[in-house]
Structure formats: C-alpha cells, structure tokens
Amino acid sequence: QSALTQPASVSGSPGQSITISCTGTSSDVGGYNYVSWYQQNPGKAPKLMIYDVSYRPSGVSDRFSGSKSGNTASLTISGLQTEDEADYYCTSYTSGITLVFGGGTKLTVL
Amino acid sequence: EVQLVESGGGLVQPGWSLRLSCRASGFTFGDHGMAWVRQAAGKGLEWVGFIRRNAYGGTTEYAASVKGRFTISRDDSKRIAYLQMNSLQTEDTAVYYCAKGRGNSWFSDAFDFWGQGTMVAVSS
C-alpha cells in the first residue's frame, strides 16, 4: 500500500486560509469516508484534528475543516494563526483492511 | 484523564526481539481498539497495526512491512496493549506510539489519544 500524496510544504500569513491536499486512490481515499487528519508539533505525539472526512473532535477549533472529492481529501485551516504551524498528516482506511498515512505536510505561518 | 504510557523500547541488534507495552488509564480500555504507529527520525507516520476490542474477537491487522514479524495483543484485565517485535531490522528503527481508537467500531480509522512514544533502535 503506497503512502497517500501530500504536498511537502505549504505556507500562509496570519489570518489567511490554506488547504492541504491528500491524494490517494479508489482503494483508499476515494472508496471510503474514513479520512482523518493529524497535527504534529516537533517532538510531540500527533493530535487528531478531523475524522471521517469532515468531523471535528471535541476541543478542536472550527477553523479546521475537512472535505473530500473523488480520490482527494483536503484539510482547510481558516484564519491562520502562528500556533497552527506544525506538520499535518492525513490517513485513510484501505480496501486491504489497513490504514495508510500521507507523507506529511509542513505548514509554515509566515 | 486519558493516559497512554509506552515502555520497553531500547537498542537491539538486527534479528533480535523486543516487546513494547502500552499501559492505559482514564477510559474503559476494553471498549476500544488500540493501534501502534511508528515514526522514523525526520520521517512521516507509519501505521504498524491494530487490535480490535474483544467484543470483535480481539483480532488484529498489520501493515505489510511488519506482517509475520510483529504481533499485537492485549490484556484487558491489566489495561495493557503489547507489540511483540521479532526479527527486527534496521528499518524498524523509530519512535513507536500506541494510540486509542476513537469510538468502538470494528476498525479504528482514527485515534483520539496517543502515548508519548518509545524509541526502538536496531543497529549492529
């Protein structure tokens, strides 16, 4: 199972919106509504930001939203804040009854 | 407060075995699937495998890269999940995280709590 494809880096200014894409295939992202997104700060454990494509866990800011179209899922962060600077990973359930992660995207808030 | 504490990491030689433990507290352990995820230094996250709650038979799923070498088990009475790693290879070197499945479904596709990780280094 190949890793999902994410851009290596994205950047934005405070207050702006950014979108991180996560591209897979019909055997993972496109086939199931089981895409999640995690935020990871250096040296820390990942934090769940979005699950099942577009649902936010309790306590996660509504500035974070998720969507999916075909084989590509997206994480959008609106009203960018300096504290959003981190690595972001998508993950998807697969037809092989496994989970596959994306390669990760480094978000820089300029 | 949910807590997951991994232990058992260390430095081993190629071909050796190691068992990691993940001690859980703050939630009904038996109601959730548990997963192991690893991260090599400077690299991305890699799903290692998952064990279902006993209501679903406590069955397991593994990534192709570890299938046949790694085994996940659980002891609900002790609230511990284990990762038995055999025939370790240099490419298994990573920080290993345990994670709690969100919800109580047959397959946990999302993890709402993670441990702090334990380092496994495989080197001769």
PDB file of C-alpha atoms in Angstrom:
ATOM      1  CA  GLN A   1       0.000   0.000   0.000  1.00  0.00           C
ATOM      2  CA  SER A   2       1.615   3.266  -1.119  1.00  0.00           C
ATOM      3  CA  ALA A   3       1.525   6.330   1.079  1.00  0.00           C
ATOM      4  CA  LEU A   4      -1.053   8.971   0.311  1.00  0.00           C
ATOM      5  CA  THR A   5       0.334  12.008  -1.516  1.00  0.00           C
ATOM      6  CA  GLN A   6       0.556  15.311   0.315  1.00  0.00           C
ATOM      7  CA  PRO A   7       2.481  18.460  -0.601  1.00  0.00           C
ATOM      8  CA  ALA A   8       5.744  18.604   1.300  1.00  0.00           C
ATOM      9  CA  SER A   9       5.081  22.138   2.465  1.00  0.00           C
ATOM     10  CA  VAL A  10       2.517  24.910   2.438  1.00  0.00           C
ATOM     11  CA  SER A  11       2.670  28.381   3.864  1.00  0.00           C
ATOM     12  CA  GLY A  12       0.379  31.258   4.668  1.00  0.00           C
ATOM     13  CA  SER A  13       0.156  34.502   6.570  1.00  0.00           C
ATOM     14  CA  PRO A  14      -1.790  35.006   9.768  1.00  0.00           C
ATOM     15  CA  GLY A  15      -5.471  35.426   9.037  1.00  0.00           C
ATOM     16  CA  GLN A  16      -5.297  33.722   5.678  1.00  0.00           C
ATOM     17  CA  SER A  17      -6.745  30.337   4.733  1.00  0.00           C
ATOM     18  CA  ILE A  18      -4.719  27.407   3.467  1.00  0.00           C
ATOM     19  CA  THR A  19      -5.656  23.994   2.119  1.00  0.00           C
ATOM     20  CA  ILE A  20      -3.612  20.808   2.317  1.00  0.00           C
ATOM     21  CA  SER A  21      -4.454  18.090  -0.164  1.00  0.00           C
ATOM     22  CA  CYS A  22      -4.210  14.344   0.319  1.00  0.00           C
ATOM     23  CA  THR A  23      -4.433  12.227  -2.809  1.00  0.00           C
ATOM     24  CA  GLY A  24      -4.972   8.507  -2.859  1.00  0.00           C
ATOM     25  CA  THR A  25      -6.841   6.025  -4.991  1.00  0.00           C
ATOM     26  CA  SER A  26     -10.254   4.435  -5.250  1.00  0.00           C
ATOM     27  CA  SER A  27      -8.943   1.739  -2.901  1.00  0.00           C
ATOM     28  CA  ASP A  28      -8.464   4.159  -0.053  1.00  0.00           C
ATOM     29  CA  VAL A  29      -9.451   7.843  -0.027  1.00  0.00           C
ATOM     30  CA  GLY A  30     -11.915   7.549  -2.884  1.00  0.00           C
ATOM     31  CA  GLY A  31     -13.540   4.383  -1.660  1.00  0.00           C
ATOM     32  CA  TYR A  32     -14.343   5.214   1.930  1.00  0.00           C
ATOM     33  CA  ASN A  33     -15.323   8.170   4.085  1.00  0.00           C
ATOM     34  CA  TYR A  34     -12.647   7.272   6.606  1.00  0.00           C
ATOM     35  CA  VAL A  35     -10.098  10.014   6.174  1.00  0.00           C
ATOM     36  CA  SER A  36      -8.530  11.599   9.237  1.00  0.00           C
ATOM     37  CA  TRP A  37      -6.100  14.448   9.751  1.00  0.00           C
ATOM     38  CA  TYR A  38      -3.480  14.859  12.474  1.00  0.00           C
ATOM     39  CA  GLN A  39      -1.416  17.800  13.631  1.00  0.00           C
ATOM     40  CA  GLN A  40       2.055  17.085  14.988  1.00  0.00           C
ATOM     41  CA  ASN A  41       4.389  19.545  16.658  1.00  0.00           C
ATOM     42  CA  PRO A  42       8.129  18.759  16.876  1.00  0.00           C
ATOM     43  CA  GLY A  43       8.875  16.086  19.438  1.00  0.00           C
ATOM     44  CA  LYS A  44       5.221  15.613  20.284  1.00  0.00           C
ATOM     45  CA  ALA A  45       2.611  12.957  19.625  1.00  0.00           C
ATOM     46  CA  PRO A  46       0.100  13.556  16.841  1.00  0.00           C
ATOM     47  CA  LYS A  47      -3.241  15.193  17.639  1.00  0.00           C
ATOM     48  CA  LEU A  48      -6.458  14.219  15.894  1.00  0.00           C
ATOM     49  CA  MET A  49      -7.948  17.223  14.098  1.00  0.00           C
ATOM     50  CA  ILE A  50     -10.502  15.705  11.704  1.00  0.00           C
ATOM     51  CA  TYR A  51     -12.019  12.230  11.410  1.00  0.00           C
ATOM     52  CA  ASP A  52     -14.380  10.577   8.935  1.00  0.00           C
ATOM     53  CA  VAL A  53     -13.515  13.232   6.323  1.00  0.00           C
ATOM     54  CA  SER A  54     -15.148  16.219   7.959  1.00  0.00           C
ATOM     55  CA  TYR A  55     -15.890  15.705  11.653  1.00  0.00           C
ATOM     56  CA  ARG A  56     -14.045  17.621  14.348  1.00  0.00           C
ATOM     57  CA  PRO A  57     -13.307  16.046  17.730  1.00  0.00           C
ATOM     58  CA  SER A  58     -14.426  17.989  20.762  1.00  0.00           C
ATOM     59  CA  GLY A  59     -11.999  20.789  21.529  1.00  0.00           C
ATOM     60  CA  VAL A  60     -10.675  21.262  18.010  1.00  0.00           C
ATOM     61  CA  SER A  61     -11.155  24.766  16.654  1.00  0.00           C
ATOM     62  CA  ASP A  62     -13.817  25.225  13.993  1.00  0.00           C
ATOM     63  CA  ARG A  63     -11.123  26.948  11.919  1.00  0.00           C
ATOM     64  CA  PHE A  64     -10.189  23.423  10.863  1.00  0.00           C
ATOM     65  CA  SER A  65     -12.396  21.716   8.314  1.00  0.00           C
ATOM     66  CA  GLY A  66     -12.149  18.667   6.087  1.00  0.00           C
ATOM     67  CA  SER A  67     -13.647  17.620   2.786  1.00  0.00           C
ATOM     68  CA  LYS A  68     -13.242  15.072   0.028  1.00  0.00           C
ATOM     69  CA  SER A  69     -13.754  14.942  -3.696  1.00  0.00           C
ATOM     70  CA  GLY A  70     -13.049  11.748  -5.562  1.00  0.00           C
ATOM     71  CA  ASN A  71      -9.649  10.374  -4.568  1.00  0.00           C
ATOM     72  CA  THR A  72      -8.502  13.619  -2.921  1.00  0.00           C
ATOM     73  CA  ALA A  73      -9.206  14.757   0.600  1.00  0.00           C
ATOM     74  CA  SER A  74      -8.461  18.237   1.854  1.00  0.00           C
ATOM     75  CA  LEU A  75      -7.814  19.956   5.153  1.00  0.00           C
ATOM     76  CA  THR A  76      -8.580  23.666   5.260  1.00  0.00           C
ATOM     77  CA  ILE A  77      -7.396  25.957   8.014  1.00  0.00           C
ATOM     78  CA  SER A  78      -9.049  29.355   8.039  1.00  0.00           C
ATOM     79  CA  GLY A  79      -7.953  32.397   9.994  1.00  0.00           C
ATOM     80  CA  LEU A  80      -4.411  31.044  10.149  1.00  0.00           C
ATOM     81  CA  GLN A  81      -2.629  31.546  13.478  1.00  0.00           C
ATOM     82  CA  THR A  82       1.025  31.207  14.353  1.00  0.00           C
ATOM     83  CA  GLU A  83       0.179  28.288  16.658  1.00  0.00           C
ATOM     84  CA  ASP A  84      -1.074  26.337  13.624  1.00  0.00           C
ATOM     85  CA  GLU A  85       2.500  25.946  12.405  1.00  0.00           C
ATOM     86  CA  ALA A  86       3.141  22.188  12.539  1.00  0.00           C
ATOM     87  CA  ASP A  87       3.283  19.053  10.447  1.00  0.00           C
ATOM     88  CA  TYR A  88      -0.029  17.690   9.190  1.00  0.00           C
ATOM     89  CA  TYR A  89      -0.747  14.111   8.184  1.00  0.00           C
ATOM     90  CA  CYS A  90      -3.744  12.580   6.503  1.00  0.00           C
ATOM     91  CA  THR A  91      -4.692   8.951   6.812  1.00  0.00           C
ATOM     92  CA  SER A  92      -7.250   6.703   5.175  1.00  0.00           C
ATOM     93  CA  TYR A  93      -8.750   3.289   5.613  1.00  0.00           C
ATOM     94  CA  THR A  94      -7.915   0.970   2.715  1.00  0.00           C
ATOM     95  CA  SER A  95      -9.541  -1.948   0.950  1.00  0.00           C
ATOM     96  CA  GLY A  96      -6.836  -4.174   2.404  1.00  0.00           C
ATOM     97  CA  ILE A  97      -8.248  -3.541   5.879  1.00  0.00           C
ATOM     98  CA  THR A  98      -5.277  -1.400   6.774  1.00  0.00           C
ATOM     99  CA  LEU A  99      -4.608   2.258   7.381  1.00  0.00           C
ATOM    100  CA  VAL A 100      -2.284   4.342   5.233  1.00  0.00           C
ATOM    101  CA  PHE A 101      -0.771   7.714   6.122  1.00  0.00           C
ATOM    102  CA  GLY A 102       0.206  10.548   3.853  1.00  0.00           C
ATOM    103  CA  GLY A 103       3.804  11.656   3.722  1.00  0.00           C
ATOM    104  CA  GLY A 104       3.074  14.751   5.775  1.00  0.00           C
ATOM    105  CA  THR A 105       2.923  18.479   5.066  1.00  0.00           C
ATOM    106  CA  LYS A 106       4.903  21.117   6.887  1.00  0.00           C
ATOM    107  CA  LEU A 107       2.799  24.223   7.442  1.00  0.00           C
ATOM    108  CA  THR A 108       4.697  27.451   7.867  1.00  0.00           C
ATOM    109  CA  VAL A 109       2.891  30.541   9.109  1.00  0.00           C
ATOM    110  CA  LEU A 110       4.816  33.496   7.754  1.00  0.00           C
TER     111      LEU A 110
ATOM    112  CA  GLU B   1      -7.843  11.976  32.098  1.00  0.00           C
ATOM    113  CA  VAL B   2      -6.892   9.557  29.348  1.00  0.00           C
ATOM    114  CA  GLN B   3      -3.274   8.466  29.511  1.00  0.00           C
ATOM    115  CA  LEU B   4      -1.269   6.055  27.399  1.00  0.00           C
ATOM    116  CA  VAL B   5       2.249   5.229  28.521  1.00  0.00           C
ATOM    117  CA  GLU B   6       4.544   3.183  26.319  1.00  0.00           C
ATOM    118  CA  SER B   7       7.568   1.315  27.599  1.00  0.00           C
ATOM    119  CA  GLY B   8      10.005  -1.347  26.516  1.00  0.00           C
ATOM    120  CA  GLY B   9      11.968   0.458  23.860  1.00  0.00           C
ATOM    121  CA  GLY B  10      15.719   0.261  23.573  1.00  0.00           C
ATOM    122  CA  LEU B  11      18.741  -0.591  21.438  1.00  0.00           C
ATOM    123  CA  VAL B  12      18.856  -4.072  19.934  1.00  0.00           C
ATOM    124  CA  GLN B  13      20.797  -5.841  17.213  1.00  0.00           C
ATOM    125  CA  PRO B  14      19.291  -6.929  13.901  1.00  0.00           C
ATOM    126  CA  GLY B  15      17.403 -10.190  14.249  1.00  0.00           C
ATOM    127  CA  TRP B  16      16.615  -9.660  17.900  1.00  0.00           C
ATOM    128  CA  SER B  17      13.196  -9.361  19.501  1.00  0.00           C
ATOM    129  CA  LEU B  18      11.613  -6.698  21.675  1.00  0.00           C
ATOM    130  CA  ARG B  19       8.232  -6.317  23.353  1.00  0.00           C
ATOM    131  CA  LEU B  20       6.642  -2.917  23.815  1.00  0.00           C
ATOM    132  CA  SER B  21       3.882  -2.239  26.314  1.00  0.00           C
ATOM    133  CA  CYS B  22       1.216   0.453  26.358  1.00  0.00           C
ATOM    134  CA  ARG B  23      -0.430   0.991  29.719  1.00  0.00           C
ATOM    135  CA  ALA B  24      -3.774   2.768  29.536  1.00  0.00           C
ATOM    136  CA  SER B  25      -5.818   4.695  32.069  1.00  0.00           C
ATOM    137  CA  GLY B  26      -8.701   7.129  32.161  1.00  0.00           C
ATOM    138  CA  PHE B  27     -11.084   5.242  29.869  1.00  0.00           C
ATOM    139  CA  THR B  28     -12.779   1.863  29.527  1.00  0.00           C
ATOM    140  CA  PHE B  29      -9.887   0.066  27.868  1.00  0.00           C
ATOM    141  CA  GLY B  30     -11.888  -2.959  26.775  1.00  0.00           C
ATOM    142  CA  ASP B  31     -14.286  -0.814  24.756  1.00  0.00           C
ATOM    143  CA  HIS B  32     -11.677   0.386  22.280  1.00  0.00           C
ATOM    144  CA  GLY B  33      -9.392  -0.883  19.597  1.00  0.00           C
ATOM    145  CA  MET B  34      -5.733   0.006  20.034  1.00  0.00           C
ATOM    146  CA  ALA B  35      -3.138   0.738  17.394  1.00  0.00           C
ATOM    147  CA  TRP B  36       0.608   1.096  17.075  1.00  0.00           C
ATOM    148  CA  VAL B  37       2.080   3.778  14.826  1.00  0.00           C
ATOM    149  CA  ARG B  38       5.774   4.428  14.278  1.00  0.00           C
ATOM    150  CA  GLN B  39       7.865   7.316  13.071  1.00  0.00           C
ATOM    151  CA  ALA B  40      11.479   7.131  11.977  1.00  0.00           C
ATOM    152  CA  ALA B  41      13.608  10.159  12.738  1.00  0.00           C
ATOM    153  CA  GLY B  42      12.733  13.027  10.427  1.00  0.00           C
ATOM    154  CA  LYS B  43      10.167  10.898   8.596  1.00  0.00           C
ATOM    155  CA  GLY B  44       6.415  10.584   8.487  1.00  0.00           C
ATOM    156  CA  LEU B  45       3.984   8.453  10.435  1.00  0.00           C
ATOM    157  CA  GLU B  46       3.540   4.787   9.541  1.00  0.00           C
ATOM    158  CA  TRP B  47       0.645   2.655  10.753  1.00  0.00           C
ATOM    159  CA  VAL B  48       2.019  -0.590  12.180  1.00  0.00           C
ATOM    160  CA  GLY B  49      -1.123  -2.439  13.166  1.00  0.00           C
ATOM    161  CA  PHE B  50      -4.265  -2.604  15.211  1.00  0.00           C
ATOM    162  CA  ILE B  51      -6.084  -4.882  17.635  1.00  0.00           C
ATOM    163  CA  ARG B  52      -9.836  -4.910  17.915  1.00  0.00           C
ATOM    164  CA  ARG B  53     -11.693  -4.920  21.180  1.00  0.00           C
ATOM    165  CA  ASN B  54     -12.545  -8.393  22.497  1.00  0.00           C
ATOM    166  CA  ALA B  55     -16.187  -7.907  21.549  1.00  0.00           C
ATOM    167  CA  TYR B  56     -14.906  -8.196  17.973  1.00  0.00           C
ATOM    168  CA  GLY B  57     -12.726 -11.161  18.806  1.00  0.00           C
ATOM    169  CA  GLY B  58      -9.604  -9.185  19.617  1.00  0.00           C
ATOM    170  CA  THR B  59      -8.415  -9.818  16.076  1.00  0.00           C
ATOM    171  CA  THR B  60      -5.546  -7.944  14.512  1.00  0.00           C
ATOM    172  CA  GLU B  61      -4.479  -6.263  11.276  1.00  0.00           C
ATOM    173  CA  TYR B  62      -0.942  -5.359  10.248  1.00  0.00           C
ATOM    174  CA  ALA B  63       0.939  -3.309   7.740  1.00  0.00           C
ATOM    175  CA  ALA B  64       2.629  -5.366   5.034  1.00  0.00           C
ATOM    176  CA  SER B  65       6.042  -4.185   6.243  1.00  0.00           C
ATOM    177  CA  VAL B  66       5.660  -5.930   9.615  1.00  0.00           C
ATOM    178  CA  LYS B  67       3.212  -8.745   8.917  1.00  0.00           C
ATOM    179  CA  GLY B  68       4.580 -12.057  10.084  1.00  0.00           C
ATOM    180  CA  ARG B  69       7.211 -10.406  12.310  1.00  0.00           C
ATOM    181  CA  PHE B  70       5.139  -8.239  14.658  1.00  0.00           C
ATOM    182  CA  THR B  71       2.238  -9.328  16.866  1.00  0.00           C
ATOM    183  CA  ILE B  72      -0.173  -7.096  18.740  1.00  0.00           C
ATOM    184  CA  SER B  73      -2.004  -8.413  21.785  1.00  0.00           C
ATOM    185  CA  ARG B  74      -3.954  -7.017  24.676  1.00  0.00           C
ATOM    186  CA  ASP B  75      -4.689  -7.803  28.309  1.00  0.00           C
ATOM    187  CA  ASP B  76      -7.863  -6.007  29.277  1.00  0.00           C
ATOM    188  CA  SER B  77      -7.547  -7.018  32.934  1.00  0.00           C
ATOM    189  CA  LYS B  78      -4.239  -5.141  33.097  1.00  0.00           C
ATOM    190  CA  ARG B  79      -5.295  -2.411  30.632  1.00  0.00           C
ATOM    191  CA  ILE B  80      -2.199  -3.032  28.529  1.00  0.00           C
ATOM    192  CA  ALA B  81      -1.639  -3.391  24.799  1.00  0.00           C
ATOM    193  CA  TYR B  82       1.524  -5.097  23.594  1.00  0.00           C
ATOM    194  CA  LEU B  83       3.621  -5.035  20.456  1.00  0.00           C
ATOM    195  CA  GLN B  84       5.855  -8.071  20.106  1.00  0.00           C
ATOM    196  CA  MET B  85       8.534  -7.387  17.527  1.00  0.00           C
ATOM    197  CA  ASN B  86      10.589 -10.286  16.176  1.00  0.00           C
ATOM    198  CA  SER B  87      13.327 -10.450  13.555  1.00  0.00           C
ATOM    199  CA  LEU B  88      13.960  -6.746  13.934  1.00  0.00           C
ATOM    200  CA  GLN B  89      15.619  -4.957  11.045  1.00  0.00           C
ATOM    201  CA  THR B  90      17.460  -1.648  10.885  1.00  0.00           C
ATOM    202  CA  GLU B  91      14.495  -0.143   9.046  1.00  0.00           C
ATOM    203  CA  ASP B  92      12.333  -0.790  12.127  1.00  0.00           C
ATOM    204  CA  THR B  93      14.230   1.927  13.966  1.00  0.00           C
ATOM    205  CA  ALA B  94      11.656   4.506  15.001  1.00  0.00           C
ATOM    206  CA  VAL B  95       9.631   6.021  17.785  1.00  0.00           C
ATOM    207  CA  TYR B  96       6.689   3.749  18.425  1.00  0.00           C
ATOM    208  CA  TYR B  97       3.406   5.268  19.556  1.00  0.00           C
ATOM    209  CA  CYS B  98       0.346   3.470  20.852  1.00  0.00           C
ATOM    210  CA  ALA B  99      -2.974   5.122  20.148  1.00  0.00           C
ATOM    211  CA  LYS B 100      -6.551   4.692  21.297  1.00  0.00           C
ATOM    212  CA  GLY B 101      -9.209   4.098  18.686  1.00  0.00           C
ATOM    213  CA  ARG B 102     -11.897   6.737  18.612  1.00  0.00           C
ATOM    214  CA  GLY B 103     -15.281   5.127  19.108  1.00  0.00           C
ATOM    215  CA  ASN B 104     -15.789   1.388  19.402  1.00  0.00           C
ATOM    216  CA  SER B 105     -16.229   0.267  15.811  1.00  0.00           C
ATOM    217  CA  TRP B 106     -14.863  -2.849  14.108  1.00  0.00           C
ATOM    218  CA  PHE B 107     -11.922  -0.944  12.658  1.00  0.00           C
ATOM    219  CA  SER B 108     -10.435   2.143  14.238  1.00  0.00           C
ATOM    220  CA  ASP B 109      -9.621   4.553  11.450  1.00  0.00           C
ATOM    221  CA  ALA B 110      -8.978   7.478  13.799  1.00  0.00           C
ATOM    222  CA  PHE B 111      -7.097   7.782  17.072  1.00  0.00           C
ATOM    223  CA  ASP B 112      -8.068  10.383  19.630  1.00  0.00           C
ATOM    224  CA  PHE B 113      -5.356   9.808  22.234  1.00  0.00           C
ATOM    225  CA  TRP B 114      -1.710   8.919  21.805  1.00  0.00           C
ATOM    226  CA  GLY B 115       1.120   7.988  24.102  1.00  0.00           C
ATOM    227  CA  GLN B 116       4.382   9.892  24.251  1.00  0.00           C
ATOM    228  CA  GLY B 117       6.194   7.209  22.278  1.00  0.00           C
ATOM    229  CA  THR B 118       9.075   4.861  22.991  1.00  0.00           C
ATOM    230  CA  MET B 119      12.257   4.705  20.943  1.00  0.00           C
ATOM    231  CA  VAL B 120      13.387   1.497  19.278  1.00  0.00           C
ATOM    232  CA  ALA B 121      16.828   1.464  17.703  1.00  0.00           C
ATOM    233  CA  VAL B 122      18.020  -1.533  15.698  1.00  0.00           C
ATOM    234  CA  SER B 123      21.725  -1.445  14.984  1.00  0.00           C
ATOM    235  CA  SER B 124      24.729  -3.723  14.974  1.00  0.00           C
TER     236      SER B 124
END
